[in-house]
Every structure is written in C-alpha cells, then in structure tokens.
mmCIF file of C-alpha atoms and ligand atoms in Angstrom:
data_model
loop_
_atom_site.group_PDB
_atom_site.id
_atom_site.type_symbol
_atom_site.label_atom_id
_atom_site.label_comp_id
_atom_site.label_asym_id
_atom_site.label_seq_id
_atom_site.Cartn_x
_atom_site.Cartn_y
_atom_site.Cartn_z
ATOM 1 C CA UNK A 957 41.719 127.345 89.531
ATOM 2 C CA UNK A 958 44.841 126.608 91.533
ATOM 3 C CA UNK A 959 46.355 123.091 91.361
ATOM 4 C CA UNK A 960 48.811 122.081 94.101
ATOM 5 C CA UNK A 961 50.306 118.558 93.984
ATOM 6 C CA UNK A 962 50.148 116.797 97.363
ATOM 7 C CA UNK A 963 52.858 114.164 96.831
ATOM 8 C CA UNK A 964 55.035 113.232 93.864
ATOM 9 C CA UNK A 965 53.069 109.968 93.538
ATOM 10 C CA UNK A 966 49.478 111.162 93.449
ATOM 11 C CA UNK A 967 46.986 113.666 94.813
ATOM 12 C CA UNK A 968 46.418 117.354 94.100
ATOM 13 C CA UNK A 969 44.509 120.007 95.984
ATOM 14 C CA UNK A 970 42.344 122.251 93.820
ATOM 15 C CA UNK A 971 41.329 125.649 95.135
ATOM 16 C CA UNK A 972 39.766 128.798 93.660
ATOM 17 C CA UNK A 973 36.898 126.890 92.133
ATOM 18 C CA UNK A 974 33.261 126.558 93.193
ATOM 19 C CA UNK A 975 31.868 123.132 92.241
ATOM 20 C CA UNK A 976 28.326 124.277 93.037
ATOM 21 C CA UNK A 977 28.090 126.301 89.836
ATOM 22 C CA UNK A 978 28.159 124.812 86.315
ATOM 23 C CA UNK A 979 31.722 124.893 85.009
ATOM 24 C CA UNK A 980 32.892 126.514 81.769
ATOM 25 C CA UNK A 981 34.349 124.106 79.196
ATOM 26 C CA UNK A 982 37.951 125.326 79.588
ATOM 27 C CA UNK A 983 37.806 124.956 83.396
ATOM 28 C CA UNK A 984 36.320 121.495 82.952
ATOM 29 C CA UNK A 985 39.170 120.525 80.589
ATOM 30 C CA UNK A 986 41.753 121.783 83.133
ATOM 31 C CA UNK A 987 40.076 119.888 85.968
ATOM 32 C CA UNK A 988 39.775 116.705 83.901
ATOM 33 C CA UNK A 989 43.457 116.834 82.952
ATOM 34 C CA UNK A 990 44.404 117.424 86.612
ATOM 35 C CA UNK A 991 42.422 114.292 87.512
ATOM 36 C CA UNK A 992 44.242 112.181 84.890
ATOM 37 C CA UNK A 993 47.612 113.624 85.965
ATOM 38 C CA UNK A 994 47.168 113.422 89.759
ATOM 39 C CA UNK A 995 44.644 110.539 90.107
ATOM 40 C CA UNK A 996 43.170 111.839 93.403
ATOM 41 C CA UNK A 997 41.723 115.367 93.585
ATOM 42 C CA UNK A 998 40.899 117.183 96.812
ATOM 43 C CA UNK A 999 38.594 120.235 96.804
ATOM 44 C CA UNK A 1000 38.518 121.878 100.247
ATOM 45 C CA UNK A 1001 35.610 123.893 101.579
ATOM 46 C CA UNK A 1002 32.965 123.125 98.955
ATOM 47 C CA UNK A 1003 29.338 123.978 99.769
ATOM 48 C CA UNK A 1004 27.183 121.642 97.712
ATOM 49 C CA UNK A 1005 23.608 120.547 98.087
ATOM 50 C CA UNK A 1006 22.817 116.992 96.902
ATOM 51 C CA UNK A 1007 21.656 118.197 93.447
ATOM 52 C CA UNK A 1008 24.915 120.105 92.958
ATOM 53 C CA UNK A 1009 27.079 117.170 94.056
ATOM 54 C CA UNK A 1010 25.169 114.860 91.695
ATOM 55 C CA UNK A 1011 25.350 117.341 88.793
ATOM 56 C CA UNK A 1012 29.121 117.685 89.205
ATOM 57 C CA UNK A 1013 29.740 113.906 89.400
ATOM 58 C CA UNK A 1014 27.456 113.259 86.430
ATOM 59 C CA UNK A 1015 29.784 115.187 84.125
ATOM 60 C CA UNK A 1016 32.139 112.200 84.389
ATOM 61 C CA UNK A 1017 29.502 109.646 83.401
ATOM 62 C CA UNK A 1018 26.429 107.705 84.594
ATOM 63 C CA UNK A 1019 26.050 107.249 88.341
ATOM 64 C CA UNK A 1020 25.262 104.170 90.417
ATOM 65 C CA UNK A 1021 21.797 104.314 92.002
ATOM 66 C CA UNK A 1022 22.760 101.824 94.765
ATOM 67 C CA UNK A 1023 19.838 99.495 94.025
ATOM 68 C CA UNK A 1024 22.043 96.639 95.364
ATOM 69 C CA UNK A 1025 21.905 98.164 98.848
ATOM 70 C CA UNK A 1026 19.279 100.910 99.139
ATOM 71 C CA UNK A 1027 19.404 101.179 102.974
ATOM 72 C CA UNK A 1028 21.944 103.992 103.135
ATOM 73 C CA UNK A 1029 20.809 106.035 100.160
ATOM 74 C CA UNK A 1030 20.204 109.658 101.074
ATOM 75 C CA UNK A 1031 16.376 109.924 101.066
ATOM 76 C CA UNK A 1032 15.275 111.342 97.714
ATOM 77 C CA UNK A 1033 18.766 110.925 96.176
ATOM 78 C CA UNK A 1034 19.485 107.299 95.212
ATOM 79 C CA UNK A 1035 22.854 108.381 93.757
ATOM 80 C CA UNK A 1036 24.140 109.399 97.202
ATOM 81 C CA UNK A 1037 25.176 106.564 99.495
ATOM 82 C CA UNK A 1038 26.044 107.372 103.093
ATOM 83 C CA UNK A 1039 29.002 105.764 104.780
ATOM 84 C CA UNK A 1040 30.368 106.154 108.290
ATOM 85 C CA UNK A 1041 29.612 105.572 111.967
ATOM 86 C CA UNK A 1042 26.553 107.830 112.085
ATOM 87 C CA UNK A 1043 23.226 106.871 113.648
ATOM 88 C CA UNK A 1044 20.698 105.676 111.074
ATOM 89 C CA UNK A 1045 17.127 104.805 112.103
ATOM 90 C CA UNK A 1046 18.192 104.639 115.736
ATOM 91 C CA UNK A 1047 21.200 102.367 115.260
ATOM 92 C CA UNK A 1048 24.812 102.560 114.153
ATOM 93 C CA UNK A 1049 25.073 102.482 110.349
ATOM 94 C CA UNK A 1050 26.379 99.189 108.960
ATOM 95 C CA UNK A 1051 28.600 101.189 106.601
ATOM 96 C CA UNK A 1052 30.803 102.206 109.541
ATOM 97 C CA UNK A 1053 33.655 99.919 108.456
ATOM 98 C CA UNK A 1054 33.433 100.359 104.689
ATOM 99 C CA UNK A 1055 36.754 99.937 102.905
ATOM 100 C CA UNK A 1056 38.971 98.559 105.670
ATOM 101 C CA UNK A 1057 41.302 96.777 103.241
ATOM 102 C CA UNK A 1058 43.247 98.101 100.265
ATOM 103 C CA UNK A 1059 41.015 97.859 97.218
ATOM 104 C CA UNK A 1060 39.770 99.409 94.014
ATOM 105 C CA UNK A 1061 35.989 99.854 94.101
ATOM 106 C CA UNK A 1062 33.884 97.020 92.686
ATOM 107 C CA UNK A 1063 36.873 95.157 91.217
ATOM 108 C CA UNK A 1064 34.927 92.004 92.172
ATOM 109 C CA UNK A 1065 32.414 92.762 89.393
ATOM 110 C CA UNK A 1066 32.603 92.976 85.621
ATOM 111 C CA UNK A 1067 31.725 96.665 85.834
ATOM 112 C CA UNK A 1068 34.254 98.164 88.253
ATOM 113 C CA UNK A 1069 33.783 101.751 89.401
ATOM 114 C CA UNK A 1070 35.383 104.554 87.407
ATOM 115 C CA UNK A 1071 35.279 107.288 90.063
ATOM 116 C CA UNK A 1072 34.477 107.189 93.778
ATOM 117 C CA UNK A 1073 33.696 110.581 95.268
ATOM 118 C CA UNK A 1074 33.462 111.359 98.982
ATOM 119 C CA UNK A 1075 31.938 114.557 100.323
ATOM 120 C CA UNK A 1076 32.769 114.978 103.981
ATOM 121 C CA UNK A 1077 29.737 115.960 106.069
ATOM 122 C CA UNK A 1078 31.172 115.116 109.520
ATOM 123 C CA UNK A 1079 34.603 114.065 110.715
ATOM 124 C CA UNK A 1080 35.818 113.148 114.209
ATOM 125 C CA UNK A 1081 38.337 115.480 115.885
ATOM 126 C CA UNK A 1082 41.148 112.975 115.189
ATOM 127 C CA UNK A 1083 41.608 110.618 112.231
ATOM 128 C CA UNK A 1084 39.027 109.329 109.739
ATOM 129 C CA UNK A 1085 41.600 109.475 106.921
ATOM 130 C CA UNK A 1086 41.719 107.640 103.592
ATOM 131 C CA UNK A 1087 44.966 106.316 102.113
ATOM 132 C CA UNK A 1088 45.558 106.146 98.364
ATOM 133 C CA UNK A 1089 48.305 104.462 96.351
ATOM 134 C CA UNK A 1090 49.290 104.943 92.716
ATOM 135 C CA UNK A 1091 49.329 101.666 90.852
ATOM 136 C CA UNK A 1092 51.027 103.374 87.882
ATOM 137 C CA UNK A 1093 53.990 103.880 90.171
ATOM 138 C CA UNK A 1094 53.713 100.324 91.421
ATOM 139 C CA UNK A 1095 54.054 99.163 87.802
ATOM 140 C CA UNK A 1096 56.758 101.633 86.755
ATOM 141 C CA UNK A 1097 59.077 100.688 89.621
ATOM 142 C CA UNK A 1098 59.121 96.960 88.849
ATOM 143 C CA UNK A 1099 62.199 95.495 87.147
ATOM 144 C CA UNK A 1100 61.896 94.865 83.406
ATOM 145 C CA UNK A 1101 62.104 91.098 84.062
ATOM 146 C CA UNK A 1102 59.213 91.270 86.536
ATOM 147 C CA UNK A 1103 57.162 93.411 84.137
ATOM 148 C CA UNK A 1104 57.524 90.843 81.394
ATOM 149 C CA UNK A 1105 56.706 88.004 83.808
ATOM 150 C CA UNK A 1106 53.457 89.732 84.856
ATOM 151 C CA UNK A 1107 52.354 90.573 81.313
ATOM 152 C CA UNK A 1108 49.327 88.493 80.342
ATOM 153 C CA UNK A 1109 48.580 87.235 83.871
ATOM 154 C CA UNK A 1110 44.971 87.301 85.046
ATOM 155 C CA UNK A 1111 43.757 87.634 88.619
ATOM 156 C CA UNK A 1112 40.632 86.262 90.302
ATOM 157 C CA UNK A 1113 38.798 88.980 92.277
ATOM 158 C CA UNK A 1114 36.390 87.520 94.799
ATOM 159 C CA UNK A 1115 34.273 89.620 97.166
ATOM 160 C CA UNK A 1116 34.310 86.788 99.743
ATOM 161 C CA UNK A 1117 38.037 87.468 100.134
ATOM 162 C CA UNK A 1118 37.237 90.978 101.380
ATOM 163 C CA UNK A 1119 35.090 89.522 104.143
ATOM 164 C CA UNK A 1120 37.845 87.629 105.924
ATOM 165 C CA UNK A 1121 38.741 89.300 109.248
ATOM 166 C CA UNK A 1122 41.415 91.995 109.164
ATOM 167 C CA UNK A 1123 43.374 93.372 112.105
ATOM 168 C CA UNK A 1124 40.661 95.900 112.957
ATOM 169 C CA UNK A 1125 37.592 94.665 111.178
ATOM 170 C CA UNK A 1126 35.840 91.369 111.998
ATOM 171 C CA UNK A 1127 32.944 91.063 109.581
ATOM 172 C CA UNK A 1128 30.259 88.662 110.741
ATOM 173 C CA UNK A 1129 29.353 86.751 107.612
ATOM 174 C CA UNK A 1130 26.852 83.970 108.076
ATOM 175 C CA UNK A 1131 26.308 82.816 104.525
ATOM 176 C CA UNK A 1132 29.208 82.883 102.056
ATOM 177 C CA UNK A 1133 27.283 80.918 99.412
ATOM 178 C CA UNK A 1134 24.665 83.661 98.968
ATOM 179 C CA UNK A 1135 27.520 86.178 98.581
ATOM 180 C CA UNK A 1136 29.004 83.984 95.869
ATOM 181 C CA UNK A 1137 25.632 83.902 94.133
ATOM 182 C CA UNK A 1138 25.303 87.695 94.254
ATOM 183 C CA UNK A 1139 28.925 88.374 93.381
ATOM 184 C CA UNK A 1140 30.430 85.425 91.502
ATOM 185 C CA UNK A 1141 34.249 85.635 91.265
ATOM 186 C CA UNK A 1142 35.564 87.532 88.236
ATOM 187 C CA UNK A 1143 38.847 87.660 86.361
ATOM 188 C CA UNK A 1144 40.739 90.834 85.387
ATOM 189 C CA UNK A 1145 44.131 91.275 83.720
ATOM 190 C CA UNK A 1146 46.875 92.208 86.193
ATOM 191 C CA UNK A 1147 48.639 94.616 83.828
ATOM 192 C CA UNK A 1148 46.385 96.961 81.901
ATOM 193 C CA UNK A 1149 46.732 100.019 79.723
ATOM 194 C CA UNK A 1150 44.834 102.994 81.088
ATOM 195 C CA UNK A 1151 42.310 103.798 78.333
ATOM 196 C CA UNK A 1152 42.760 107.572 78.607
ATOM 197 C CA UNK A 1153 46.452 108.096 79.423
ATOM 198 C CA UNK A 1154 47.762 105.090 77.463
ATOM 199 C CA UNK A 1155 50.084 104.282 80.389
ATOM 200 C CA UNK A 1156 50.650 100.753 81.719
ATOM 201 C CA UNK A 1157 49.245 100.179 85.201
ATOM 202 C CA UNK A 1158 48.837 97.326 87.677
ATOM 203 C CA UNK A 1159 45.168 96.681 88.377
ATOM 204 C CA UNK A 1160 45.388 96.173 92.128
ATOM 205 C CA UNK A 1161 42.594 95.525 94.616
ATOM 206 C CA UNK A 1162 44.346 93.671 97.427
ATOM 207 C CA UNK A 1163 41.280 92.883 99.537
ATOM 208 C CA UNK A 1164 39.528 91.199 96.632
ATOM 209 C CA UNK A 1165 42.422 89.508 94.790
ATOM 210 C CA UNK A 1166 42.336 85.817 95.653
ATOM 211 C CA UNK A 1167 44.559 83.983 93.134
ATOM 212 C CA UNK A 1168 46.338 84.186 89.804
ATOM 213 C CA UNK A 1169 44.840 82.143 86.993
ATOM 214 C CA UNK A 1170 46.887 79.075 85.919
ATOM 215 C CA UNK A 1171 49.562 79.397 88.621
ATOM 216 C CA UNK A 1172 49.860 76.833 91.397
ATOM 217 C CA UNK A 1173 48.510 77.899 94.790
ATOM 218 C CA UNK A 1174 52.040 78.429 96.129
ATOM 219 C CA UNK A 1175 53.166 80.459 93.110
ATOM 220 C CA UNK A 1176 50.025 82.523 93.247
ATOM 221 C CA UNK A 1177 50.297 83.225 97.013
ATOM 222 C CA UNK A 1178 53.960 84.245 96.733
ATOM 223 C CA UNK A 1179 53.415 86.576 93.802
ATOM 224 C CA UNK A 1180 50.283 88.155 95.275
ATOM 225 C CA UNK A 1181 52.031 88.718 98.619
ATOM 226 C CA UNK A 1182 54.878 90.472 96.820
ATOM 227 C CA UNK A 1183 52.468 92.627 94.788
ATOM 228 C CA UNK A 1184 50.421 93.548 97.877
ATOM 229 C CA UNK A 1185 53.537 94.654 99.727
ATOM 230 C CA UNK A 1186 54.998 96.476 96.728
ATOM 231 C CA UNK A 1187 51.842 98.345 95.669
ATOM 232 C CA UNK A 1188 51.435 100.085 99.029
ATOM 233 C CA UNK A 1189 55.006 101.288 99.536
ATOM 234 C CA UNK A 1190 54.855 104.628 101.372
ATOM 235 C CA UNK A 1191 56.461 106.397 98.391
ATOM 236 C CA UNK A 1192 53.463 105.491 96.216
ATOM 237 C CA UNK A 1193 50.855 106.841 98.646
ATOM 238 C CA UNK A 1194 48.966 109.927 99.777
ATOM 239 C CA UNK A 1195 46.881 110.000 102.972
ATOM 240 C CA UNK A 1196 44.044 112.471 103.186
ATOM 241 C CA UNK A 1197 42.896 113.842 106.549
ATOM 242 C CA UNK A 1198 39.473 115.366 105.935
ATOM 243 C CA UNK A 1199 37.922 118.593 107.027
ATOM 244 C CA UNK A 1200 34.154 119.075 106.833
ATOM 245 C CA UNK A 1201 33.149 120.104 103.266
ATOM 246 C CA UNK A 1202 36.166 118.477 101.590
ATOM 247 C CA UNK A 1203 35.195 116.813 98.330
ATOM 248 C CA UNK A 1204 37.630 114.098 97.242
ATOM 249 C CA UNK A 1205 37.504 111.782 94.244
ATOM 250 C CA UNK A 1206 39.815 109.341 92.527
ATOM 251 C CA UNK A 1207 40.370 107.172 89.469
ATOM 252 C CA UNK A 1208 39.829 103.522 90.433
ATOM 253 C CA UNK A 1209 41.650 102.360 87.287
ATOM 254 C CA UNK A 1210 45.022 103.389 88.691
ATOM 255 C CA UNK A 1211 44.463 103.910 92.433
ATOM 256 C CA UNK A 1212 43.946 101.577 95.391
ATOM 257 C CA UNK A 1213 42.548 103.049 98.580
ATOM 258 C CA UNK A 1214 42.134 102.122 102.235
ATOM 259 C CA UNK A 1215 39.712 103.592 104.790
ATOM 260 C CA UNK A 1216 41.887 103.907 107.869
ATOM 261 C CA UNK A 1217 40.408 102.898 111.250
ATOM 262 C CA UNK A 1218 42.368 105.711 112.907
ATOM 263 C CA UNK A 1219 39.574 107.269 114.959
ATOM 264 C CA UNK A 1220 37.395 106.544 117.929
ATOM 265 C CA UNK A 1221 34.069 105.019 116.876
ATOM 266 C CA UNK A 1222 32.190 107.418 119.116
ATOM 267 C CA UNK A 1223 28.691 108.029 117.720
ATOM 268 C CA UNK A 1224 28.755 111.557 119.193
ATOM 269 C CA UNK A 1225 31.694 112.428 116.932
ATOM 270 C CA UNK A 1226 30.873 110.472 113.788
ATOM 271 C CA UNK A 1227 32.565 110.213 110.428
ATOM 272 C CA UNK A 1228 29.848 110.761 107.827
ATOM 273 C CA UNK A 1229 30.484 110.821 104.088
ATOM 274 C CA UNK A 1230 28.192 111.223 101.088
ATOM 275 C CA UNK A 1231 29.643 108.862 98.489
ATOM 276 C CA UNK A 1232 28.913 108.988 94.769
ATOM 277 C CA UNK A 1233 29.974 106.323 92.308
ATOM 278 C CA UNK A 1234 30.570 106.981 88.608
ATOM 279 C CA UNK A 1235 30.073 103.703 86.760
ATOM 280 C CA UNK A 1236 32.984 102.332 84.748
ATOM 281 C CA UNK A 1237 33.161 100.406 81.488
ATOM 282 C CA UNK A 1238 32.457 96.702 81.421
ATOM 283 C CA UNK A 1239 35.697 94.759 81.826
ATOM 284 C CA UNK A 1240 36.937 91.353 82.909
ATOM 285 C CA UNK A 1241 34.768 88.230 82.860
ATOM 286 C CA UNK A 1242 33.151 85.765 85.201
ATOM 287 C CA UNK A 1243 35.511 83.091 86.518
ATOM 288 C CA UNK A 1244 32.876 80.526 85.561
ATOM 289 C CA UNK A 1245 33.692 81.202 81.909
ATOM 290 C CA UNK A 1246 37.140 79.680 82.476
ATOM 291 C CA UNK A 1247 35.881 76.475 84.055
ATOM 292 C CA UNK A 1248 36.589 73.338 82.115
ATOM 293 C CA UNK A 1249 33.344 71.640 81.156
ATOM 294 C CA UNK A 1250 33.121 68.193 82.732
ATOM 295 C CA UNK A 1251 33.267 65.408 80.121
ATOM 296 C CA UNK A 1252 29.894 63.868 79.450
ATOM 297 C CA UNK A 1253 29.572 60.504 81.205
ATOM 298 C CA UNK A 1254 29.146 57.790 78.593
ATOM 299 C CA UNK A 1255 27.500 54.504 79.360
ATOM 300 C CA UNK A 1256 29.964 51.683 80.107
ATOM 301 C CA UNK A 1257 30.351 49.455 77.098
HETATM 302 C C1 SIN B 2174 35.618 103.258 100.306
HETATM 303 O O1 SIN B 2174 36.372 102.323 100.531
HETATM 304 O O2 SIN B 2174 34.986 103.284 99.259
HETATM 305 C C2 SIN B 2174 35.452 104.363 101.306
HETATM 306 C C3 SIN B 2174 36.737 105.017 101.664
HETATM 307 C C4 SIN B 2174 36.614 105.835 102.903
HETATM 308 O O3 SIN B 2174 35.557 105.881 103.529
HETATM 309 O O4 SIN B 2174 37.624 106.437 103.308
#
C-alpha cells in the first residue's frame, strides 16, 4: 500500500490496495495507523459492491442502520445512506444539501459518529467537494494562555442551530419544538484527549455549537466566534475534489468537515454518495442534566 500525504495538516491518499477483498492483519494495522496519523483517508478508484463497502467499514466498529431517517437507505442495505442531488422516487432527494456548515457528525447527540465514509457514485463535472479541517492543529496553534483558559469549558451542541439559514442553504423548518424533542441539546467538553492517540484536540462542530456553559451570552458569542474562525484557517484544511469510485473517510473526533455548494444543482449531473457511519462511543450528556431544579413552592405561612 502506498501512503501519500495530501497536506501537512491532514489527509492522505492510499493507493495499491483493493478494499473489496478482505485485508491481511498487517495491511489493516498499516491502514489503521495511517488513519490515526492523517485523519482523512482517500482511496481512489475502488470498485466495491454494497456488501464489500459494509464489510470494510464494519472492521472499524458497529454501523448506524439509519432507523432515524430510513427514506434514503439503499434498498436492502440499511447501513448505506444516500446523499446528494439525485432523483429519488421521482423527486429531488432531500439530502441534496447535507452538511452545508462546518460540523462533526452527530455532535448534537450523546453518541457522536466515529467515522463517516463517503463512496462517490456520481459527481458533477465541476465541484461537489468536501472540506476538512484538523482540530488537533486548531488546538496546537493556540497560545498557552488560551489553552489554559479553554481547559474545562463545556459547549452546548444543539441541532436547531444547524437549521438556521446559511449563505447558500435556507432550510425550511416548520416546527423547531419537535426537533428539540427528537434531539435535545447536549453538552460536550471543548478540549478533549483523543482516546487512541492521547493528543489534546478541540472538539469543534461549528454548525451545532450554540453556547458555552456558564459564560455570559456575550462572552460565549465572542469566544465561539474566535474558535469558529480559528478552527477553519486554510492551513488546517484539506479540500477533496471527488472522482467517481473515490472512497473517503475521516475521524470525527479530530476533524470538522463542510460539504461545499460549489456545483450546479443540475439533476442531470448529480452528486450521489453512499455514506456509511461507524458509531462512536457514548460521550457528553443532555443539557437538561445541568438545569437547576426549580425550588418547590411552599404554602404561604
Ligand atoms: C456530511 O456532512 O456528512 C456529508 C459531507 C459531504 O457530502 O461532502
């Protein structure tokens, strides 16, 4: 297997390997180390049927079966979720604008995604790229004073935050309260230690991060705005322009990503990805757990 780094921040292209066939243990160990070292791995020109894609992803851990949103499962393969501007049952898929803000997958839950894996089935002639940023580098490049200030802070991640309009994407949300019921806000530490590399990392998911626990609104806004700007500095990023049959996956514990709206949404030239999600460990807690219990009303004496 040949490993070629794509930037000094993150990303490596792996060639001379066929992911369709079961991998020997030493190749697996090399690939796994490359993933921990480079955070985003790109495998060009892979020819995988759904069973082979699932079998490969499953080596990393249990897979999501997308029971939360079964509409775009690949028929017969609940582990494969289809995203893009392809035609589904006679209409444009509602997954056409998935990921239009910087985020780390499912940070708004207490079981955030470990790995997200995209297998490119169709790509328009221009664009359709994904951007990635290393949040190890975002942490490492902070001043020592800032690092110690951030230590111990906790951030509220709220899916409703993701659904506010962005420059390109205008989600039409009718009922925010049912979203809150399905995805109640959660709290995660801002600075974490990556469980496998032992390195300190910022846990960033800009689109979902709504406030910092115990800071005033103004303090929280200022600090989040700084972190959002800092964590996506060009030096910390890699941008992948897909070719059909590219398989790309990344470590959501130390990477933020952004699905770039850099292509024409022409249904004749769709972007169509098969996405697989390797479930992560449970982490964080519901915001509700932090709420102060109202004092019990006592009868007036
Ligand atoms: C995602 O945000 O999970 C999808 C990224 C992409 O489609 O580029």
